[in-house]
Amino acid sequence: DGGGGRGAGEGNPARDGESLIYNGIVSSDMKQLDDHSTPTQGNGRTSATTSSGVQAAYHTRVFIGSALQVLGMGVICACLFGAYEAVKNANCTASYACPDPGYKYTQFDANLYNTFSKPGMGVGFSLLMAAWIWFREDPCGAATRWFFTWPVFAPLAKLSYGAYLWHLFWILLYYDMQVIPTDLTFGNLVYHSCGFIVLSFLSSFLSFLLVETPLSFVFSSTLKAIIGSGRK
């Protein structure tokens, strides 16, 4: 994406990076259309046919890119909110204080959702990335690509797996410490979710500094020493 933005923005560096990518692609395609839409002497029919073909290919790529975007977001939303219908009438959050929260789904339903929701998220984001890479003409693809390529996501990506490992610990610890059942309301869910997210990323950050970074240094140093001694 970065390379495409730089190439498209050489003529006007004041533009925003993502609009450069999209405008550069569209202007390139429009230039191609203009080149083919000018009939040459004795060959007007061929030029018009070529122009129609270029237009059809362009709109086909936009359609495929939009379809991948919609499908990818649909899969992601299904993974995020697929269990909502079963738990929306629950009385409280499942814990020792509330062993029967009133969920409507069976153990089989829970296992099915827990098994496929995580891989489904990967499939959804893979569809989005496929649209960003191969179907750049799609304006929806440019918008979602701009959002998911914010610089703030780069450091969060380094901590995301650690936060994933820590989040269940904090959830179980909190709810199992409750003496009375926790009401399952929208406000409580938002409040608790924000707290779990902050705690998980803080724990991941400390783990990154105190565990992952030192162990990575030791491992890389040991590997270099082994390779260096082997070469001698």
PDB file of C-alpha atoms in Angstrom:
ATOM      1  CA  ASP A   1       0.000   0.000   0.000  1.00  0.00           C
ATOM      2  CA  GLY A   2       2.791   2.416   0.914  1.00  0.00           C
ATOM      3  CA  GLY A   3       4.526   1.949  -2.406  1.00  0.00           C
ATOM      4  CA  GLY A   4       1.314   2.504  -4.310  1.00  0.00           C
ATOM      5  CA  GLY A   5       0.622   5.694  -2.367  1.00  0.00           C
ATOM      6  CA  ARG A   6       4.061   7.125  -3.090  1.00  0.00           C
ATOM      7  CA  GLY A   7       3.845   6.323  -6.761  1.00  0.00           C
ATOM      8  CA  ALA A   8       0.450   7.906  -7.116  1.00  0.00           C
ATOM      9  CA  GLY A   9       1.340  11.024  -5.164  1.00  0.00           C
ATOM     10  CA  GLU A  10       4.443  12.196  -7.004  1.00  0.00           C
ATOM     11  CA  GLY A  11       2.490  14.846  -8.909  1.00  0.00           C
ATOM     12  CA  ASN A  12       0.708  16.261  -5.827  1.00  0.00           C
ATOM     13  CA  PRO A  13       2.441  15.447  -2.506  1.00  0.00           C
ATOM     14  CA  ALA A  14      -0.073  17.500  -0.486  1.00  0.00           C
ATOM     15  CA  ARG A  15      -2.793  14.883  -0.879  1.00  0.00           C
ATOM     16  CA  ASP A  16      -3.621  12.347   1.782  1.00  0.00           C
ATOM     17  CA  GLY A  17      -1.859   9.007   1.332  1.00  0.00           C
ATOM     18  CA  GLU A  18      -4.896   6.788   0.952  1.00  0.00           C
ATOM     19  CA  SER A  19      -6.669   9.109  -1.474  1.00  0.00           C
ATOM     20  CA  LEU A  20      -3.490   9.043  -3.543  1.00  0.00           C
ATOM     21  CA  ILE A  21      -3.775   5.274  -3.858  1.00  0.00           C
ATOM     22  CA  TYR A  22      -7.405   5.358  -4.905  1.00  0.00           C
ATOM     23  CA  ASN A  23      -7.128   8.447  -7.126  1.00  0.00           C
ATOM     24  CA  GLY A  24      -3.982   7.106  -8.733  1.00  0.00           C
ATOM     25  CA  ILE A  25      -5.697   3.846  -9.639  1.00  0.00           C
ATOM     26  CA  VAL A  26      -8.836   5.529 -10.923  1.00  0.00           C
ATOM     27  CA  SER A  27      -6.917   8.148 -12.910  1.00  0.00           C
ATOM     28  CA  SER A  28      -4.782   5.396 -14.421  1.00  0.00           C
ATOM     29  CA  ASP A  29      -7.871   3.456 -15.451  1.00  0.00           C
ATOM     30  CA  MET A  30      -9.562   6.590 -16.783  1.00  0.00           C
ATOM     31  CA  LYS A  31      -6.446   7.429 -18.784  1.00  0.00           C
ATOM     32  CA  GLN A  32      -6.554   3.924 -20.196  1.00  0.00           C
ATOM     33  CA  LEU A  33     -10.175   4.468 -21.137  1.00  0.00           C
ATOM     34  CA  ASP A  34      -9.357   7.804 -22.790  1.00  0.00           C
ATOM     35  CA  ASP A  35      -6.517   6.236 -24.737  1.00  0.00           C
ATOM     36  CA  HIS A  36      -8.834   3.564 -26.098  1.00  0.00           C
ATOM     37  CA  SER A  37     -11.872   5.775 -26.606  1.00  0.00           C
ATOM     38  CA  THR A  38     -10.239   8.026 -29.235  1.00  0.00           C
ATOM     39  CA  PRO A  39     -11.019   6.418 -32.613  1.00  0.00           C
ATOM     40  CA  THR A  40      -8.137   6.253 -35.020  1.00  0.00           C
ATOM     41  CA  GLN A  41      -8.592   6.593 -38.731  1.00  0.00           C
ATOM     42  CA  GLY A  42      -9.845   3.335 -40.211  1.00  0.00           C
ATOM     43  CA  ASN A  43      -9.941   1.653 -36.839  1.00  0.00           C
ATOM     44  CA  GLY A  44     -12.801   3.352 -34.973  1.00  0.00           C
ATOM     45  CA  ARG A  45     -14.806   0.185 -34.386  1.00  0.00           C
ATOM     46  CA  THR A  46     -11.819  -1.586 -32.834  1.00  0.00           C
ATOM     47  CA  SER A  47     -11.098   1.342 -30.500  1.00  0.00           C
ATOM     48  CA  ALA A  48     -14.727   1.552 -29.351  1.00  0.00           C
ATOM     49  CA  THR A  49     -14.804  -2.186 -28.702  1.00  0.00           C
ATOM     50  CA  THR A  50     -11.583  -2.004 -26.710  1.00  0.00           C
ATOM     51  CA  SER A  51     -12.951   0.910 -24.674  1.00  0.00           C
ATOM     52  CA  SER A  52     -16.097  -1.062 -23.830  1.00  0.00           C
ATOM     53  CA  GLY A  53     -13.979  -4.020 -22.790  1.00  0.00           C
ATOM     54  CA  VAL A  54     -11.833  -1.876 -20.496  1.00  0.00           C
ATOM     55  CA  GLN A  55     -14.939  -0.334 -18.936  1.00  0.00           C
ATOM     56  CA  ALA A  56     -16.507  -3.756 -18.404  1.00  0.00           C
ATOM     57  CA  ALA A  57     -13.311  -5.093 -16.799  1.00  0.00           C
ATOM     58  CA  TYR A  58     -13.067  -2.062 -14.527  1.00  0.00           C
ATOM     59  CA  HIS A  59     -16.668  -2.329 -13.291  1.00  0.00           C
ATOM     60  CA  THR A  60     -16.283  -6.083 -12.846  1.00  0.00           C
ATOM     61  CA  ARG A  61     -13.292  -5.584 -10.604  1.00  0.00           C
ATOM     62  CA  VAL A  62     -15.167  -2.944  -8.591  1.00  0.00           C
ATOM     63  CA  PHE A  63     -18.094  -5.353  -8.184  1.00  0.00           C
ATOM     64  CA  ILE A  64     -15.868  -8.244  -7.081  1.00  0.00           C
ATOM     65  CA  GLY A  65     -13.985  -6.000  -4.654  1.00  0.00           C
ATOM     66  CA  SER A  66     -17.256  -4.722  -3.137  1.00  0.00           C
ATOM     67  CA  ALA A  67     -18.617  -8.268  -2.889  1.00  0.00           C
ATOM     68  CA  LEU A  68     -15.500  -9.431  -1.036  1.00  0.00           C
ATOM     69  CA  GLN A  69     -15.767  -6.456   1.327  1.00  0.00           C
ATOM     70  CA  VAL A  70     -19.412  -7.184   2.117  1.00  0.00           C
ATOM     71  CA  LEU A  71     -18.781 -10.909   2.533  1.00  0.00           C
ATOM     72  CA  GLY A  72     -15.760 -10.328   4.764  1.00  0.00           C
ATOM     73  CA  MET A  73     -17.604  -7.877   7.010  1.00  0.00           C
ATOM     74  CA  GLY A  74     -20.575 -10.246   7.133  1.00  0.00           C
ATOM     75  CA  VAL A  75     -18.389 -13.122   8.320  1.00  0.00           C
ATOM     76  CA  ILE A  76     -16.732 -10.908  10.945  1.00  0.00           C
ATOM     77  CA  CYS A  77     -20.094  -9.659  12.238  1.00  0.00           C
ATOM     78  CA  ALA A  78     -21.443 -13.218  12.353  1.00  0.00           C
ATOM     79  CA  CYS A  79     -18.466 -14.253  14.475  1.00  0.00           C
ATOM     80  CA  LEU A  80     -18.829 -11.266  16.799  1.00  0.00           C
ATOM     81  CA  PHE A  81     -22.604 -11.297  17.239  1.00  0.00           C
ATOM     82  CA  GLY A  82     -23.556 -14.857  16.332  1.00  0.00           C
ATOM     83  CA  ALA A  83     -24.347 -15.800  19.922  1.00  0.00           C
ATOM     84  CA  TYR A  84     -26.370 -12.675  20.691  1.00  0.00           C
ATOM     85  CA  GLU A  85     -29.759 -14.251  19.979  1.00  0.00           C
ATOM     86  CA  ALA A  86     -29.042 -17.047  22.435  1.00  0.00           C
ATOM     87  CA  VAL A  87     -27.792 -14.849  25.280  1.00  0.00           C
ATOM     88  CA  LYS A  88     -29.861 -11.680  24.917  1.00  0.00           C
ATOM     89  CA  ASN A  89     -32.411 -12.866  27.487  1.00  0.00           C
ATOM     90  CA  ALA A  90     -29.837 -14.142  29.976  1.00  0.00           C
ATOM     91  CA  ASN A  91     -30.306 -13.049  33.569  1.00  0.00           C
ATOM     92  CA  CYS A  92     -26.699 -12.739  34.677  1.00  0.00           C
ATOM     93  CA  THR A  93     -23.132 -13.500  33.691  1.00  0.00           C
ATOM     94  CA  ALA A  94     -22.168 -17.149  34.104  1.00  0.00           C
ATOM     95  CA  SER A  95     -20.056 -17.666  37.244  1.00  0.00           C
ATOM     96  CA  TYR A  96     -20.080 -19.571  40.517  1.00  0.00           C
ATOM     97  CA  ALA A  97     -22.476 -16.948  41.849  1.00  0.00           C
ATOM     98  CA  CYS A  98     -24.782 -17.523  38.854  1.00  0.00           C
ATOM     99  CA  PRO A  99     -24.536 -21.161  37.705  1.00  0.00           C
ATOM    100  CA  ASP A 100     -27.728 -20.896  35.600  1.00  0.00           C
ATOM    101  CA  PRO A 101     -27.669 -17.592  33.696  1.00  0.00           C
ATOM    102  CA  GLY A 102     -30.558 -18.597  31.429  1.00  0.00           C
ATOM    103  CA  TYR A 103     -28.733 -19.108  28.140  1.00  0.00           C
ATOM    104  CA  LYS A 104     -30.866 -20.705  25.437  1.00  0.00           C
ATOM    105  CA  TYR A 105     -28.149 -22.511  23.517  1.00  0.00           C
ATOM    106  CA  THR A 106     -27.084 -26.086  24.158  1.00  0.00           C
ATOM    107  CA  GLN A 107     -23.584 -27.319  24.824  1.00  0.00           C
ATOM    108  CA  PHE A 108     -23.361 -28.412  21.196  1.00  0.00           C
ATOM    109  CA  ASP A 109     -24.270 -24.895  20.037  1.00  0.00           C
ATOM    110  CA  ALA A 110     -21.664 -23.405  22.360  1.00  0.00           C
ATOM    111  CA  ASN A 111     -18.983 -25.804  21.144  1.00  0.00           C
ATOM    112  CA  LEU A 112     -19.886 -25.092  17.513  1.00  0.00           C
ATOM    113  CA  TYR A 113     -19.686 -21.331  17.988  1.00  0.00           C
ATOM    114  CA  ASN A 114     -16.481 -21.442  20.031  1.00  0.00           C
ATOM    115  CA  THR A 115     -14.841 -23.735  17.474  1.00  0.00           C
ATOM    116  CA  PHE A 116     -15.619 -21.782  14.315  1.00  0.00           C
ATOM    117  CA  SER A 117     -15.899 -18.163  15.472  1.00  0.00           C
ATOM    118  CA  LYS A 118     -12.126 -17.676  15.882  1.00  0.00           C
ATOM    119  CA  PRO A 119     -11.158 -19.173  12.479  1.00  0.00           C
ATOM    120  CA  GLY A 120     -14.114 -17.320  10.985  1.00  0.00           C
ATOM    121  CA  MET A 121     -12.583 -14.013  12.051  1.00  0.00           C
ATOM    122  CA  GLY A 122      -9.437 -14.962  10.156  1.00  0.00           C
ATOM    123  CA  VAL A 123     -11.490 -15.808   7.076  1.00  0.00           C
ATOM    124  CA  GLY A 124     -13.338 -12.492   7.263  1.00  0.00           C
ATOM    125  CA  PHE A 125     -10.163 -10.416   7.518  1.00  0.00           C
ATOM    126  CA  SER A 126      -8.565 -12.508   4.752  1.00  0.00           C
ATOM    127  CA  LEU A 127     -11.447 -11.578   2.438  1.00  0.00           C
ATOM    128  CA  LEU A 128     -10.970  -7.917   3.306  1.00  0.00           C
ATOM    129  CA  MET A 129      -7.242  -8.088   2.598  1.00  0.00           C
ATOM    130  CA  ALA A 130      -7.862  -9.894  -0.694  1.00  0.00           C
ATOM    131  CA  ALA A 131     -10.077  -7.007  -1.764  1.00  0.00           C
ATOM    132  CA  TRP A 132      -7.481  -4.450  -0.677  1.00  0.00           C
ATOM    133  CA  ILE A 133      -4.675  -6.163  -2.590  1.00  0.00           C
ATOM    134  CA  TRP A 134      -6.261  -7.398  -5.817  1.00  0.00           C
ATOM    135  CA  PHE A 135      -9.264  -5.102  -6.259  1.00  0.00           C
ATOM    136  CA  ARG A 136      -7.974  -1.662  -5.382  1.00  0.00           C
ATOM    137  CA  GLU A 137     -10.460   0.043  -7.702  1.00  0.00           C
ATOM    138  CA  ASP A 138     -13.248  -0.551  -5.164  1.00  0.00           C
ATOM    139  CA  PRO A 139     -13.868   2.717  -3.233  1.00  0.00           C
ATOM    140  CA  CYS A 140     -15.204   0.716  -0.254  1.00  0.00           C
ATOM    141  CA  GLY A 141     -11.916  -1.172  -0.222  1.00  0.00           C
ATOM    142  CA  ALA A 142     -10.016   2.114  -0.069  1.00  0.00           C
ATOM    143  CA  ALA A 143     -12.091   3.231   2.934  1.00  0.00           C
ATOM    144  CA  THR A 144     -11.671   0.035   4.962  1.00  0.00           C
ATOM    145  CA  ARG A 145      -7.998  -0.217   4.012  1.00  0.00           C
ATOM    146  CA  TRP A 146      -7.484   3.349   5.255  1.00  0.00           C
ATOM    147  CA  PHE A 147      -9.094   2.460   8.608  1.00  0.00           C
ATOM    148  CA  PHE A 148      -7.261  -0.816   9.202  1.00  0.00           C
ATOM    149  CA  THR A 149      -3.883   0.676   8.247  1.00  0.00           C
ATOM    150  CA  TRP A 150      -3.926   3.400  10.901  1.00  0.00           C
ATOM    151  CA  PRO A 151      -0.461   3.653  12.490  1.00  0.00           C
ATOM    152  CA  VAL A 152      -1.975   3.072  15.937  1.00  0.00           C
ATOM    153  CA  PHE A 153      -2.725  -0.538  14.989  1.00  0.00           C
ATOM    154  CA  ALA A 154       0.979  -1.371  14.514  1.00  0.00           C
ATOM    155  CA  PRO A 155       1.981  -1.353  18.220  1.00  0.00           C
ATOM    156  CA  LEU A 156      -1.346  -2.912  19.206  1.00  0.00           C
ATOM    157  CA  ALA A 157      -0.653  -5.771  16.800  1.00  0.00           C
ATOM    158  CA  LYS A 158       2.527  -6.632  18.725  1.00  0.00           C
ATOM    159  CA  LEU A 159       0.518  -6.919  21.931  1.00  0.00           C
ATOM    160  CA  SER A 160      -2.685  -8.452  20.551  1.00  0.00           C
ATOM    161  CA  TYR A 161      -1.697 -12.101  20.980  1.00  0.00           C
ATOM    162  CA  GLY A 162      -0.531 -11.489  24.534  1.00  0.00           C
ATOM    163  CA  ALA A 163      -3.799  -9.700  25.274  1.00  0.00           C
ATOM    164  CA  TYR A 164      -5.659 -12.681  23.826  1.00  0.00           C
ATOM    165  CA  LEU A 165      -3.791 -14.984  26.220  1.00  0.00           C
ATOM    166  CA  TRP A 166      -4.453 -12.753  29.234  1.00  0.00           C
ATOM    167  CA  HIS A 167      -8.095 -11.773  28.660  1.00  0.00           C
ATOM    168  CA  LEU A 168      -9.661 -15.061  29.768  1.00  0.00           C
ATOM    169  CA  PHE A 169      -7.637 -15.004  32.987  1.00  0.00           C
ATOM    170  CA  TRP A 170      -9.007 -11.586  33.946  1.00  0.00           C
ATOM    171  CA  ILE A 171     -12.578 -12.488  32.965  1.00  0.00           C
ATOM    172  CA  LEU A 172     -12.616 -15.698  34.999  1.00  0.00           C
ATOM    173  CA  LEU A 173     -10.850 -14.065  37.936  1.00  0.00           C
ATOM    174  CA  TYR A 174     -13.308 -11.180  38.111  1.00  0.00           C
ATOM    175  CA  TYR A 175     -16.550 -13.101  37.741  1.00  0.00           C
ATOM    176  CA  ASP A 176     -15.491 -15.976  39.985  1.00  0.00           C
ATOM    177  CA  MET A 177     -14.732 -13.472  42.754  1.00  0.00           C
ATOM    178  CA  GLN A 178     -18.276 -12.083  42.670  1.00  0.00           C
ATOM    179  CA  VAL A 179     -20.394 -13.010  45.677  1.00  0.00           C
ATOM    180  CA  ILE A 180     -23.674 -11.983  44.044  1.00  0.00           C
ATOM    181  CA  PRO A 181     -24.618 -12.470  40.355  1.00  0.00           C
ATOM    182  CA  THR A 182     -23.591  -9.746  37.930  1.00  0.00           C
ATOM    183  CA  ASP A 183     -26.543  -8.339  36.002  1.00  0.00           C
ATOM    184  CA  LEU A 184     -26.092  -8.867  32.287  1.00  0.00           C
ATOM    185  CA  THR A 185     -27.027  -5.387  31.074  1.00  0.00           C
ATOM    186  CA  PHE A 186     -25.640  -3.403  28.161  1.00  0.00           C
ATOM    187  CA  GLY A 187     -23.978  -0.898  30.480  1.00  0.00           C
ATOM    188  CA  ASN A 188     -22.320  -3.628  32.515  1.00  0.00           C
ATOM    189  CA  LEU A 189     -21.085  -5.389  29.393  1.00  0.00           C
ATOM    190  CA  VAL A 190     -19.521  -2.196  28.001  1.00  0.00           C
ATOM    191  CA  TYR A 191     -18.011  -1.255  31.362  1.00  0.00           C
ATOM    192  CA  HIS A 192     -16.579  -4.704  32.020  1.00  0.00           C
ATOM    193  CA  SER A 193     -15.380  -5.203  28.443  1.00  0.00           C
ATOM    194  CA  CYS A 194     -13.432  -1.924  28.495  1.00  0.00           C
ATOM    195  CA  GLY A 195     -11.850  -2.922  31.789  1.00  0.00           C
ATOM    196  CA  PHE A 196     -10.889  -6.371  30.513  1.00  0.00           C
ATOM    197  CA  ILE A 197      -9.399  -4.895  27.343  1.00  0.00           C
ATOM    198  CA  VAL A 198      -7.275  -2.389  29.289  1.00  0.00           C
ATOM    199  CA  LEU A 199      -6.106  -5.030  31.778  1.00  0.00           C
ATOM    200  CA  SER A 200      -5.330  -7.513  29.008  1.00  0.00           C
ATOM    201  CA  PHE A 201      -3.217  -5.055  27.017  1.00  0.00           C
ATOM    202  CA  LEU A 202      -1.412  -3.798  30.114  1.00  0.00           C
ATOM    203  CA  SER A 203      -0.614  -7.391  31.082  1.00  0.00           C
ATOM    204  CA  SER A 204       0.513  -8.077  27.532  1.00  0.00           C
ATOM    205  CA  PHE A 205       2.758  -5.012  27.572  1.00  0.00           C
ATOM    206  CA  LEU A 206       4.406  -6.095  30.836  1.00  0.00           C
ATOM    207  CA  SER A 207       4.814  -9.629  29.510  1.00  0.00           C
ATOM    208  CA  PHE A 208       6.380  -8.221  26.365  1.00  0.00           C
ATOM    209  CA  LEU A 209       8.911  -6.203  28.370  1.00  0.00           C
ATOM    210  CA  LEU A 210       9.683  -8.715  31.115  1.00  0.00           C
ATOM    211  CA  VAL A 211       9.347 -12.060  29.343  1.00  0.00           C
ATOM    212  CA  GLU A 212       9.174 -11.910  25.558  1.00  0.00           C
ATOM    213  CA  THR A 213      11.916  -9.333  24.925  1.00  0.00           C
ATOM    214  CA  PRO A 214      14.553 -10.895  27.261  1.00  0.00           C
ATOM    215  CA  LEU A 215      13.825 -14.409  26.018  1.00  0.00           C
ATOM    216  CA  SER A 216      13.988 -13.234  22.403  1.00  0.00           C
ATOM    217  CA  PHE A 217      17.384 -11.638  23.095  1.00  0.00           C
ATOM    218  CA  VAL A 218      18.690 -14.796  24.765  1.00  0.00           C
ATOM    219  CA  PHE A 219      17.391 -16.989  21.972  1.00  0.00           C
ATOM    220  CA  SER A 220      18.797 -14.811  19.174  1.00  0.00           C
ATOM    221  CA  SER A 221      22.177 -14.497  20.962  1.00  0.00           C
ATOM    222  CA  THR A 222      22.376 -18.250  21.488  1.00  0.00           C
ATOM    223  CA  LEU A 223      21.432 -18.919  17.873  1.00  0.00           C
ATOM    224  CA  LYS A 224      24.076 -16.483  16.609  1.00  0.00           C
ATOM    225  CA  ALA A 225      26.689 -18.089  18.856  1.00  0.00           C
ATOM    226  CA  ILE A 226      25.821 -21.572  17.582  1.00  0.00           C
ATOM    227  CA  ILE A 227      25.894 -20.465  13.956  1.00  0.00           C
ATOM    228  CA  GLY A 228      29.144 -18.548  14.486  1.00  0.00           C
ATOM    229  CA  SER A 229      30.886 -21.487  16.152  1.00  0.00           C
ATOM    230  CA  GLY A 230      29.709 -23.777  13.363  1.00  0.00           C
ATOM    231  CA  ARG A 231      31.220 -21.546  10.713  1.00  0.00           C
ATOM    232  CA  LYS A 232      34.612 -21.517  12.432  1.00  0.00           C
TER     233      LYS A 232
END
